[in-house]
Amino acid sequence: MENTSHQKTMGIVARFFPVGKRKYQKNKKKFSCRHLRKFHQSIGLCDIIEAFDLIRFTYEGESMSAFVRFDRVKKVYHMGEVEIEALRDATFSVEKGELCVIVGPSGAGKTTLLNILGGMDTLSEGRVFLGEEEISAYSARQLTAYRRHDIGFVFQFYNLVPNLTALENVELAAQICREPLNAAEVLRSVGLEDRLSNFPAQLSGGEQQRVAIARALAKNPKLLLCDEPTGALDYSTGKAILKLLQIMSRREGMTVVIITHNSALTAMADRVIQVKNGTVTSVECNDRPIPVEEIEW
């Protein structure tokens, strides 16, 4: 039995890396969650994991291809003489085009992770990469350009400009990016076709949150960061918003990171990152993410 298992493992290694380290460099992208899905259905996920561990051991020191990388990130807040360690040794990666859910209880460090990745906060130790760029080494001016052009934010609070209409709020964000989407069309896609001319005070909390989501999507960002995006929405509208985020990832290839305390949402993700007490406790690939409409909570 052990010999058969070993032969299967080595067969997987040979299939992906038949000519050694040079082939490894060309093919390492195939180890993203999405590429492995179809492959594992015929030979088993456990066998792939075993082969993957063998390859990582063989080529120790080679970094895997990833769009987002956190490398031993630490964040300490100083309040007078008191030090509060919000993150410690946080390490994980996200592939380009994946929908990633970061889940954990309140105070676990999820929002701190998101703020560092979005360039709104700096780290104390470690490194953070987006693609080949080390954003943790950016200057304040570089971080401003990074937030403006590359990142779409959906905050836990709406942060709408009160004296602008829903359409104008979305257009305002679209005016500062390189290749924005049509503001009116994005608002229609989140169910606000009849609210384009309304001011935030004339909208319900759920409608304001949908404007905030449309504002982020209209930037057509490389990376969409969502902090409890459905927290102010009713059940049906929340599902519609999550479905929209899933579609943006699947059809448009947008990398989406959602933080939440709702563990039910992990079923829709390609990658699930568990955070507890400021530490990343697990990173798991979901080989069979399900459509949002099939999730109940």
XYZ file of N, CA and C in Angstrom, residues 39-295:
771
model
N -7.584 18.684 -11.406
C -6.593 17.631 -11.357
C -6.850 16.670 -10.204
N -7.192 17.205 -9.034
C -7.329 16.358 -7.849
C -8.548 15.457 -7.926
N -9.531 15.789 -8.769
C -10.743 14.985 -8.838
C -10.447 13.573 -9.335
N -9.375 13.412 -10.126
C -9.076 12.103 -10.671
C -8.056 11.330 -9.850
N -7.216 12.037 -9.048
C -6.178 11.301 -8.328
C -6.190 11.537 -6.826
N -6.999 12.469 -6.330
C -7.121 12.638 -4.894
C -6.324 13.811 -4.363
N -6.963 14.635 -3.550
C -6.324 15.827 -3.009
C -5.168 15.478 -2.079
N -5.321 14.435 -1.268
C -4.269 14.066 -0.320
C -2.975 13.720 -1.047
N -3.089 13.022 -2.204
C -1.904 12.678 -2.975
C -1.220 13.925 -3.510
N -2.023 14.913 -3.942
C -1.444 16.162 -4.447
C -0.728 16.910 -3.330
N -1.355 16.967 -2.158
C -0.733 17.661 -1.021
C 0.597 17.013 -0.674
N 0.641 15.681 -0.680
C 1.882 14.980 -0.384
C 2.956 15.329 -1.404
N 2.553 15.342 -2.693
C 3.499 15.693 -3.743
C 3.954 17.134 -3.623
N 3.015 18.002 -3.316
C 3.323 19.424 -3.155
C 4.339 19.635 -2.046
N 4.147 18.946 -0.909
C 5.083 19.060 0.210
C 6.468 18.546 -0.179
N 6.493 17.475 -0.973
C 7.763 16.934 -1.426
C 8.503 17.934 -2.309
N 7.780 18.571 -3.210
C 8.397 19.547 -4.105
C 8.905 20.756 -3.328
N 8.098 21.234 -2.385
C 8.527 22.388 -1.573
C 9.778 22.042 -0.786
N 9.836 20.810 -0.268
C 11.014 20.378 0.481
C 12.231 20.291 -0.438
N 12.009 19.752 -1.653
C 13.105 19.572 -2.600
C 13.705 20.904 -3.010
N 12.811 21.890 -3.249
C 13.291 23.204 -3.689
C 13.100 24.235 -2.594
N 13.517 23.879 -1.421
C 13.367 24.791 -0.279
C 14.100 26.099 -0.559
N 13.454 27.204 -0.243
C 14.024 28.509 -0.499
C 13.426 29.171 -1.720
N 12.751 28.394 -2.576
C 12.084 28.982 -3.743
C 10.722 29.500 -3.326
N 10.401 30.749 -3.631
C 9.105 31.306 -3.261
C 8.061 30.929 -4.297
N 6.874 30.504 -3.833
C 5.802 30.141 -4.742
C 5.183 31.401 -5.341
N 4.701 31.258 -6.561
C 4.083 32.388 -7.224
C 2.772 32.729 -6.551
N 2.623 33.973 -6.137
C 1.390 34.417 -5.499
C 1.198 35.895 -5.774
N -0.051 36.313 -5.850
C -0.358 37.709 -6.123
C -0.217 38.540 -4.851
N -0.747 38.023 -3.748
C -0.638 38.672 -2.441
C 0.219 37.793 -1.540
N 1.210 38.405 -0.887
C 2.048 37.644 0.040
C 2.283 38.436 1.316
N 1.985 37.815 2.426
C 2.343 38.332 3.745
C 3.459 37.458 4.292
N 4.561 38.071 4.685
C 5.707 37.316 5.174
C 6.056 37.768 6.599
N 5.614 36.971 7.568
C 5.939 37.183 8.982
C 5.646 38.620 9.429
N 4.452 39.053 9.164
C 4.060 40.436 9.461
C 3.709 40.585 10.942
N 4.222 41.646 11.509
C 3.925 41.990 12.902
C 3.451 43.437 12.950
N 2.429 43.708 13.754
C 1.935 45.072 13.924
C 1.731 45.343 15.399
N 2.405 46.380 15.880
C 2.292 46.783 17.278
C 1.800 48.227 17.338
N 0.732 48.458 18.080
C 0.220 49.807 18.310
C 0.740 50.301 19.661
N 1.132 51.566 19.692
C 1.646 52.160 20.927
C 0.639 53.174 21.459
N 0.220 52.982 22.683
C -0.683 53.910 23.364
C -0.012 54.347 24.657
N 0.753 55.452 24.545
C 1.565 55.868 25.681
C 2.670 54.858 25.909
N 2.729 54.310 27.102
C 3.739 53.304 27.414
C 3.237 51.887 27.161
N 2.009 51.776 26.717
C 1.407 50.461 26.497
C 1.586 50.042 25.042
N 2.013 48.806 24.839
C 2.134 48.239 23.507
C 1.051 47.186 23.297
N 0.333 47.316 22.183
C -0.712 46.344 21.849
C -0.303 45.632 20.567
N -0.081 44.337 20.665
C 0.339 43.542 19.518
C -0.897 43.052 18.771
N -1.206 43.718 17.657
C -2.403 43.369 16.883
C -2.168 42.188 15.959
N -0.932 42.059 15.434
C -0.563 40.941 14.565
C 0.821 40.441 14.950
N 1.023 39.143 14.810
C 2.360 38.597 15.023
C 2.583 37.397 14.099
N 3.691 37.439 13.395
C 4.120 36.352 12.516
C 3.021 35.928 11.536
N 2.310 36.900 10.977
C 1.219 36.603 10.033
C 1.806 36.306 8.656
N 1.604 35.075 8.201
C 2.142 34.633 6.917
C 1.060 33.920 6.120
N 0.825 34.376 4.901
C -0.119 33.713 4.005
C 0.065 34.265 2.597
N -0.578 33.635 1.624
C -0.539 34.114 0.248
C -1.897 33.912 -0.396
N -2.159 34.708 -1.432
C -3.400 34.618 -2.207
C -3.024 34.685 -3.679
N -3.571 33.766 -4.478
C -3.283 33.759 -5.903
C -4.144 34.794 -6.632
N -3.647 35.248 -7.770
C -4.375 36.217 -8.588
C -5.689 35.607 -9.076
N -6.770 36.368 -8.956
C -8.080 35.911 -9.401
C -8.853 35.105 -8.385
N -8.279 34.849 -7.237
C -8.979 34.077 -6.214
C -9.931 34.951 -5.407
N -10.951 34.324 -4.872
C -11.796 34.948 -3.870
C -11.380 34.359 -2.532
N -10.837 35.201 -1.675
C -10.293 34.762 -0.386
C -11.162 35.317 0.741
N -11.492 34.462 1.695
C -12.232 34.884 2.878
C -11.316 34.755 4.093
N -11.142 35.860 4.807
C -10.399 35.862 6.073
C -11.428 35.894 7.190
N -11.441 34.860 8.011
C -12.486 34.693 9.008
C -11.884 34.599 10.407
N -12.596 35.155 11.363
C -12.152 35.101 12.751
C -13.055 35.948 13.619
N -12.962 35.788 14.938
C -13.810 36.563 15.848
C -13.404 38.029 15.900
N -14.227 38.842 16.514
C -13.913 40.267 16.675
C -12.625 40.415 17.484
N -11.774 41.343 17.046
C -10.518 41.580 17.745
C -9.409 40.618 17.371
N -9.639 39.775 16.364
C -8.634 38.774 16.000
C -7.484 39.362 15.186
N -7.696 40.537 14.568
C -6.668 41.157 13.740
C -7.011 41.186 12.263
N -8.254 40.826 11.920
C -8.663 40.778 10.503
C -8.576 42.148 9.838
N -9.124 43.167 10.484
C -9.139 44.508 9.896
C -7.725 45.070 9.796
N -6.867 44.754 10.757
C -5.475 45.193 10.692
C -4.786 44.596 9.474
N -5.030 43.316 9.219
C -4.489 42.680 8.018
C -4.946 43.416 6.766
N -6.235 43.709 6.720
C -6.805 44.365 5.545
C -6.248 45.768 5.367
N -6.103 46.505 6.457
C -5.586 47.868 6.371
C -4.136 47.903 5.887
N -3.338 46.935 6.318
C -1.947 46.862 5.860
C -1.895 46.499 4.382
N -2.698 45.527 3.975
C -2.733 45.119 2.572
C -3.239 46.250 1.682
N -4.168 47.047 2.200
C -4.717 48.152 1.429
C -3.897 49.421 1.467
N -2.778 49.418 2.182
C -1.917 50.588 2.238
C -2.437 51.692 3.143
N -3.403 51.369 3.994
C -3.937 52.370 4.924
C -3.209 52.357 6.261
N -2.416 51.338 6.493
C -1.650 51.228 7.730
C -0.295 50.623 7.389
N 0.675 50.820 8.251
C 2.009 50.273 8.045
C 2.273 49.173 9.060
N 3.235 48.323 8.735
C 3.558 47.225 9.642
C 4.761 47.569 10.513
N 4.949 46.789 11.545
C 6.099 46.975 12.435
C 7.275 46.115 12.008
N 6.972 44.892 11.567
C 7.993 43.975 11.072
C 7.399 43.132 9.945
N 8.300 42.553 9.135
C 7.855 41.670 8.067
C 7.774 42.374 6.722
N 7.188 41.686 5.745
C 7.064 42.223 4.387
C 5.713 41.842 3.787
N 5.201 42.736 2.910
C 3.951 42.489 2.200
C 4.177 42.797 0.731
N 3.721 41.873 -0.139
C 3.892 42.030 -1.581
C 2.539 41.981 -2.280
N 2.396 42.779 -3.319
C 1.305 42.643 -4.279
C 1.953 42.457 -5.633
N 1.820 41.252 -6.197
C 2.586 40.922 -7.386
C 4.065 40.925 -7.037
N 4.845 41.634 -7.812
C 6.289 41.712 -7.567
C 6.663 42.939 -6.744
N 5.680 43.754 -6.386
C 5.956 44.996 -5.656
C 5.873 44.784 -4.144
N 6.884 45.225 -3.441
C 6.853 45.168 -1.977
C 6.196 46.448 -1.461
N 4.902 46.369 -1.187
C 4.178 47.567 -0.786
C 4.552 48.007 0.624
N 5.091 47.095 1.420
C 5.514 47.465 2.772
C 6.737 48.378 2.753
N 7.401 48.495 1.589
C 8.556 49.381 1.456
C 8.186 50.705 0.790
N 6.903 50.889 0.469
C 6.472 52.103 -0.212
C 6.590 53.332 0.691
N 6.837 54.467 0.048
C 6.777 55.756 0.735
C 5.315 56.179 0.867
N 5.063 57.232 1.617
C 3.694 57.722 1.778
C 3.086 58.117 0.435
N 3.893 58.720 -0.436
C 3.394 59.115 -1.750
C 3.064 57.895 -2.610
N 3.907 56.875 -2.552
C 3.655 55.647 -3.306
C 2.401 54.933 -2.795
N 2.186 54.962 -1.499
C 0.993 54.338 -0.926
C -0.270 55.056 -1.376
N -0.191 56.367 -1.528
C -1.341 57.123 -2.017
C -1.711 56.689 -3.431
N -0.725 56.571 -4.297
C -0.975 56.121 -5.671
C -1.476 54.682 -5.691
N -0.933 53.862 -4.815
C -1.354 52.454 -4.702
C -2.826 52.358 -4.317
N -3.244 53.118 -3.318
C -4.654 53.100 -2.896
C -5.561 53.648 -3.994
N -5.093 54.659 -4.687
C -5.914 55.315 -5.711
C -6.149 54.416 -6.920
N -5.114 53.761 -7.395
C -5.205 53.063 -8.676
C -5.425 51.560 -8.555
N -4.929 50.935 -7.514
C -4.877 49.474 -7.474
C -5.876 48.819 -6.532
N -6.412 49.581 -5.573
C -7.221 48.978 -4.510
C -8.640 49.527 -4.509
N -9.602 48.625 -4.408
C -10.987 49.011 -4.174
C -11.380 48.621 -2.767
N -11.928 49.564 -2.013
C -12.280 49.322 -0.614
C -13.792 49.272 -0.427
N -14.229 48.333 0.362
C -15.596 48.334 0.880
C -15.467 48.315 2.396
N -15.731 49.462 3.009
C -15.513 49.600 4.441
C -16.691 49.046 5.238
N -16.415 48.812 6.519
C -17.486 48.370 7.412
C -18.522 49.485 7.584
N -18.052 50.729 7.487
C -18.948 51.885 7.506
C -18.939 52.508 6.111
N -19.992 53.231 5.772
C -20.227 53.587 4.375
C -19.257 54.627 3.831
N -18.966 55.659 4.626
C -18.027 56.712 4.213
C -18.418 57.372 2.890
N -19.703 57.661 2.736
C -20.169 58.368 1.547
C -20.094 59.876 1.774
N -19.925 60.623 0.693
C -19.933 62.091 0.778
C -21.393 62.532 0.870
N -21.806 63.169 1.974
C -23.234 63.413 2.217
C -23.920 64.355 1.235
N -23.158 65.285 0.636
C -23.795 66.253 -0.268
C -23.651 65.862 -1.742
N -23.324 64.598 -2.002
C -23.293 64.066 -3.364
C -24.329 62.956 -3.490
N -24.920 62.836 -4.667
C -25.892 61.768 -4.898
C -25.168 60.418 -4.974
N -25.958 59.351 -5.015
C -25.372 58.014 -5.139
C -24.504 57.922 -6.390
N -25.020 58.415 -7.504
C -24.261 58.386 -8.750
C -22.994 59.212 -8.659
N -23.082 60.390 -8.059
C -21.921 61.268 -7.947
C -20.864 60.678 -7.013
N -21.292 59.973 -5.961
C -20.335 59.312 -5.073
C -19.515 58.278 -5.832
N -20.178 57.509 -6.687
C -19.474 56.485 -7.457
C -18.614 57.131 -8.542
N -19.144 58.155 -9.189
C -18.378 58.843 -10.227
C -17.133 59.508 -9.656
N -17.216 60.000 -8.431
C -16.072 60.656 -7.797
C -14.891 59.700 -7.689
N -15.179 58.469 -7.268
C -14.100 57.476 -7.177
C -13.588 57.089 -8.557
N -14.517 56.987 -9.511
C -14.131 56.569 -10.862
C -13.244 57.597 -11.557
N -13.362 58.863 -11.175
C -12.612 59.929 -11.842
C -11.120 59.903 -11.515
N -10.745 59.191 -10.440
C -9.345 59.225 -10.033
C -8.592 57.959 -10.437
N -9.249 57.042 -11.173
C -8.574 55.814 -11.583
C -8.331 55.765 -13.076
N -7.552 54.756 -13.473
C -7.100 54.692 -14.863
C -8.179 54.155 -15.810
N -8.801 53.032 -15.462
C -9.767 52.394 -16.351
C -11.053 52.068 -15.590
N -11.823 53.090 -15.229
C -13.022 52.851 -14.419
C -14.154 52.216 -15.219
N -15.074 51.594 -14.484
C -16.306 51.082 -15.081
C -17.353 52.187 -15.081
N -18.397 52.011 -15.863
C -19.467 52.995 -15.914
C -20.203 53.038 -14.582
N -20.273 54.217 -13.955
C -20.837 54.340 -12.612
C -22.309 53.944 -12.558
N -23.099 54.398 -13.526
C -24.524 54.085 -13.527
C -24.766 52.586 -13.695
N -23.971 51.944 -14.550
C -24.141 50.509 -14.769
C -23.788 49.708 -13.523
N -22.761 50.130 -12.817
C -22.378 49.421 -11.591
C -23.458 49.578 -10.526
N -24.025 50.778 -10.413
C -25.117 50.983 -9.450
C -26.328 50.128 -9.808
N -26.605 49.985 -11.080
C -27.717 49.108 -11.497
C -27.424 47.659 -11.114
N -26.179 47.258 -11.226
C -25.824 45.868 -10.929
C -25.987 45.523 -9.449
N -25.976 46.540 -8.583
C -26.200 46.277 -7.157
C -27.626 46.634 -6.739
N -28.496 46.833 -7.732
C -29.917 47.022 -7.442
C -30.341 48.418 -7.081
N -29.591 49.418 -7.517
C -29.915 50.807 -7.156
C -30.275 51.657 -8.382
N -30.852 51.044 -9.389
C -31.185 51.801 -10.604
C -32.189 52.913 -10.351
N -32.999 52.789 -9.272
C -33.993 53.822 -8.955
C -33.501 54.822 -7.915
N -32.235 54.723 -7.525
C -31.705 55.584 -6.459
C -30.510 56.405 -6.914
N -30.303 56.533 -8.214
C -29.113 57.217 -8.711
C -29.043 58.673 -8.264
N -30.187 59.339 -8.138
C -30.205 60.769 -7.821
C -30.457 61.046 -6.340
N -30.503 60.003 -5.520
C -30.753 60.192 -4.096
C -29.465 60.484 -3.343
N -29.581 61.321 -2.317
C -28.455 61.603 -1.435
C -28.378 60.529 -0.347
N -27.200 60.353 0.295
C -27.072 59.317 1.325
C -28.136 59.381 2.410
N -28.529 60.584 2.832
C -29.539 60.722 3.887
C -30.907 60.219 3.442
N -31.102 60.098 2.147
C -32.371 59.609 1.605
C -32.354 58.102 1.352
N -31.253 57.454 1.701
C -31.097 56.024 1.477
C -31.092 55.280 2.802
N -31.547 54.050 2.769
C -31.458 53.195 3.956
C -30.011 52.775 4.180
N -29.735 52.194 5.331
C -28.372 51.734 5.602
C -27.897 50.713 4.586
N -28.785 49.801 4.227
C -28.414 48.803 3.237
C -28.135 49.406 1.876
N -28.919 50.396 1.503
C -28.698 51.054 0.220
C -27.391 51.840 0.212
N -27.074 52.470 1.344
C -25.801 53.187 1.430
C -24.613 52.231 1.288
N -24.744 51.054 1.882
C -23.656 50.085 1.756
C -23.516 49.603 0.312
N -24.622 49.474 -0.391
C -24.550 49.073 -1.788
C -23.890 50.156 -2.649
N -24.125 51.418 -2.309
C -23.422 52.505 -3.006
C -21.917 52.392 -2.749
N -21.555 52.074 -1.506
C -20.134 51.936 -1.167
C -19.497 50.786 -1.946
N -20.233 49.693 -2.117
C -19.719 48.562 -2.881
C -19.586 48.935 -4.360
N -20.591 49.640 -4.886
C -20.523 50.092 -6.278
C -19.341 51.035 -6.485
N -19.081 51.888 -5.516
C -17.951 52.819 -5.609
C -16.632 52.058 -5.727
N -16.486 50.979 -4.960
C -15.261 50.181 -5.023
C -15.146 49.442 -6.356
N -16.255 48.873 -6.812
C -16.238 48.113 -8.064
C -15.976 49.009 -9.273
N -16.483 50.249 -9.209
C -16.343 51.161 -10.349
C -14.884 51.544 -10.615
N -14.026 51.417 -9.626
C -12.603 51.706 -9.834
C -11.921 50.644 -10.688
N -12.593 49.492 -10.873
C -11.998 48.385 -11.621
C -10.618 48.042 -11.063
N -10.556 47.753 -9.764
C -9.250 47.615 -9.100
C -8.580 46.269 -9.371
N -7.272 46.218 -9.112
C -6.542 44.949 -9.156
C -6.938 44.059 -7.989
N -7.247 44.692 -6.870
C -7.538 43.972 -5.636
C -8.712 44.643 -4.953
N -9.734 43.868 -4.635
C -10.917 44.387 -3.963
C -10.914 43.894 -2.516
N -10.887 44.826 -1.574
C -10.830 44.509 -0.151
C -12.154 44.871 0.507
N -12.772 43.896 1.169
C -14.114 44.073 1.724
C -14.106 43.756 3.214
N -14.445 44.748 4.018
C -14.508 44.592 5.476
C -15.967 44.424 5.888
N -16.390 43.193 6.138
C -17.781 42.876 6.493
C -18.753 43.550 5.513
N -18.669 43.226 4.208
C -19.432 43.972 3.209
C -20.938 43.832 3.321
N -21.423 42.791 3.990
C -22.873 42.594 4.100
C -23.387 42.872 5.507
N -22.552 43.482 6.338
C -22.924 43.684 7.737
C -24.162 44.533 7.937
N -24.427 45.487 7.026
C -25.577 46.379 7.177
C -26.719 46.011 6.243
N -26.629 44.848 5.603
C -27.628 44.473 4.607
C -28.554 43.378 5.118
N -29.766 43.372 4.588
C -30.672 42.276 4.903
C -30.187 41.012 4.207
N -30.775 39.884 4.581
C -30.306 38.573 4.118
C -30.288 38.469 2.590
N -31.381 38.823 1.937
C -31.483 38.671 0.480
C -30.531 39.607 -0.247
N -30.464 40.862 0.209
C -29.564 41.826 -0.430
C -28.113 41.431 -0.199
N -27.835 40.932 1.008
C -26.480 40.471 1.318
C -26.031 39.366 0.375
N -26.926 38.433 0.108
C -26.606 37.358 -0.833
C -26.358 37.908 -2.238
N -27.155 38.887 -2.629
C -26.982 39.481 -3.961
C -25.622 40.160 -4.080
N -25.193 40.832 -3.023
C -23.898 41.508 -3.034
C -22.773 40.484 -3.085
N -22.877 39.441 -2.282
C -21.844 38.399 -2.285
C -21.772 37.699 -3.642
N -22.922 37.508 -4.245
C -22.948 36.907 -5.583
C -22.230 37.804 -6.580
N -22.439 39.107 -6.470
C -21.762 40.057 -7.351
C -20.248 39.972 -7.172
N -19.798 39.880 -5.922
C -18.364 39.763 -5.649
C -17.812 38.457 -6.221
N -18.579 37.389 -6.102
C -18.152 36.108 -6.639
C -18.064 36.163 -8.172
N -19.019 36.826 -8.794
C -19.011 36.967 -10.255
C -17.799 37.788 -10.698
N -17.497 38.876 -9.973
C -16.349 39.703 -10.336
C -15.061 38.896 -10.285
N -14.968 37.986 -9.339
C -13.785 37.140 -9.238
C -13.752 36.096 -10.344
N -14.884 35.414 -10.560
C -14.935 34.316 -11.527
C -14.816 34.803 -12.977
N -15.618 35.786 -13.348
C -15.690 36.198 -14.749
C -14.652 37.239 -15.126
N -14.358 38.143 -14.194
C -13.445 39.235 -14.507
C -12.022 38.978 -14.046
N -11.820 37.911 -13.275
C -10.482 37.600 -12.791
C -9.996 38.524 -11.699
N -10.904 39.238 -11.047
C -10.523 40.154 -9.981
C -10.196 39.384 -8.703
N -9.140 39.777 -8.039
C -8.782 39.188 -6.753
C -9.587 39.887 -5.663
N -10.367 39.111 -4.920
C -11.270 39.660 -3.905
C -10.906 39.081 -2.544
N -10.722 39.945 -1.567
C -10.468 39.518 -0.188
C -11.595 40.045 0.689
N -12.285 39.133 1.357
C -13.402 39.484 2.233
C -13.047 39.086 3.656
N -13.215 39.997 4.597
C -13.057 39.609 5.996
C -14.435 39.567 6.643
N -14.617 38.586 7.497
C -15.928 38.367 8.098
C -15.791 37.533 9.369
N -16.798 37.605 10.214
C -16.874 36.691 11.360
C -17.834 35.542 11.062
N -18.496 35.603 9.898
C -19.493 34.610 9.519
C -18.806 33.437 8.817
N -18.596 32.353 9.525
C -17.872 31.206 8.973
C -18.622 30.538 7.823
N -19.936 30.780 7.690
C -20.700 30.176 6.589
C -20.207 30.671 5.241
N -19.642 31.875 5.200
C -19.192 32.451 3.930
C -17.933 31.778 3.397
N -17.252 30.995 4.222
C -16.040 30.327 3.749
C -16.339 29.341 2.624
N -17.580 28.870 2.545
C -17.940 27.891 1.508
C -17.868 28.474 0.108
N -17.940 29.804 -0.029
C -17.915 30.438 -1.353
C -16.498 30.764 -1.812
N -15.517 30.570 -0.956
C -14.165 31.060 -1.214
C -13.274 30.014 -1.877
N -12.287 30.501 -2.631
C -11.225 29.644 -3.146
C -10.195 29.354 -2.062
N -10.018 30.334 -1.179
C -9.013 30.203 -0.119
C -9.594 30.765 1.176
N -9.387 30.059 2.266
C -9.913 30.461 3.568
C -8.748 30.634 4.540
N -8.662 31.822 5.133
C -7.605 32.127 6.095
C -8.244 32.348 7.458
N -7.856 31.532 8.426
C -8.380 31.638 9.793
C -7.431 32.498 10.623
N -7.996 33.491 11.321
C -7.196 34.387 12.156
C -7.729 34.343 13.581
N -6.824 34.243 14.535
C -7.209 34.220 15.948
C -6.096 34.823 16.783
N -6.465 35.780 17.640
C -5.518 36.430 18.552
C -4.291 36.992 17.826
N -4.540 37.601 16.662
C -3.463 38.262 15.944
C -2.567 37.340 15.140
N -2.927 36.071 15.046
C -2.098 35.091 14.342
C -2.918 34.361 13.284
N -2.294 34.105 12.148
C -2.927 33.268 11.127
C -2.793 31.820 11.561
N -3.903 31.210 11.935
C -3.863 29.847 12.477
C -3.956 28.781 11.396
N -4.557 29.105 10.248
C -4.626 28.131 9.160
C -4.917 28.828 7.841
N -4.428 28.232 6.767
C -4.720 28.669 5.402
C -5.134 27.423 4.627
N -6.354 27.418 4.108
C -6.873 26.242 3.434
C -7.399 26.594 2.045
N -7.134 25.718 1.092
C -7.713 25.850 -0.239
C -9.043 25.109 -0.271
N -10.056 25.786 -0.761
C -11.376 25.167 -0.916
C -11.471 24.652 -2.348
N -11.356 23.335 -2.523
C -11.296 22.784 -3.870
C -12.638 22.798 -4.581
N -13.730 22.991 -3.814
C -15.055 23.035 -4.433
C -15.900 24.171 -3.846
N -15.560 25.416 -4.151
C -16.390 26.529 -3.674
C -17.785 26.440 -4.271
N -18.778 26.780 -3.482
C -20.158 26.659 -3.961
C -20.737 28.035 -4.253
N -21.728 28.111 -5.133
C -22.371 29.394 -5.423
C -23.004 29.988 -4.173
N -23.001 31.311 -4.104
C -23.520 31.994 -2.914
C -24.985 31.649 -2.664
N -25.763 31.489 -3.726
C -27.187 31.240 -3.549
C -27.469 29.914 -2.850
N -26.478 29.030 -2.763
C -26.664 27.749 -2.092
C -26.251 27.789 -0.623
N -25.703 28.926 -0.191
C -25.251 29.068 1.203
C -26.388 29.579 2.063
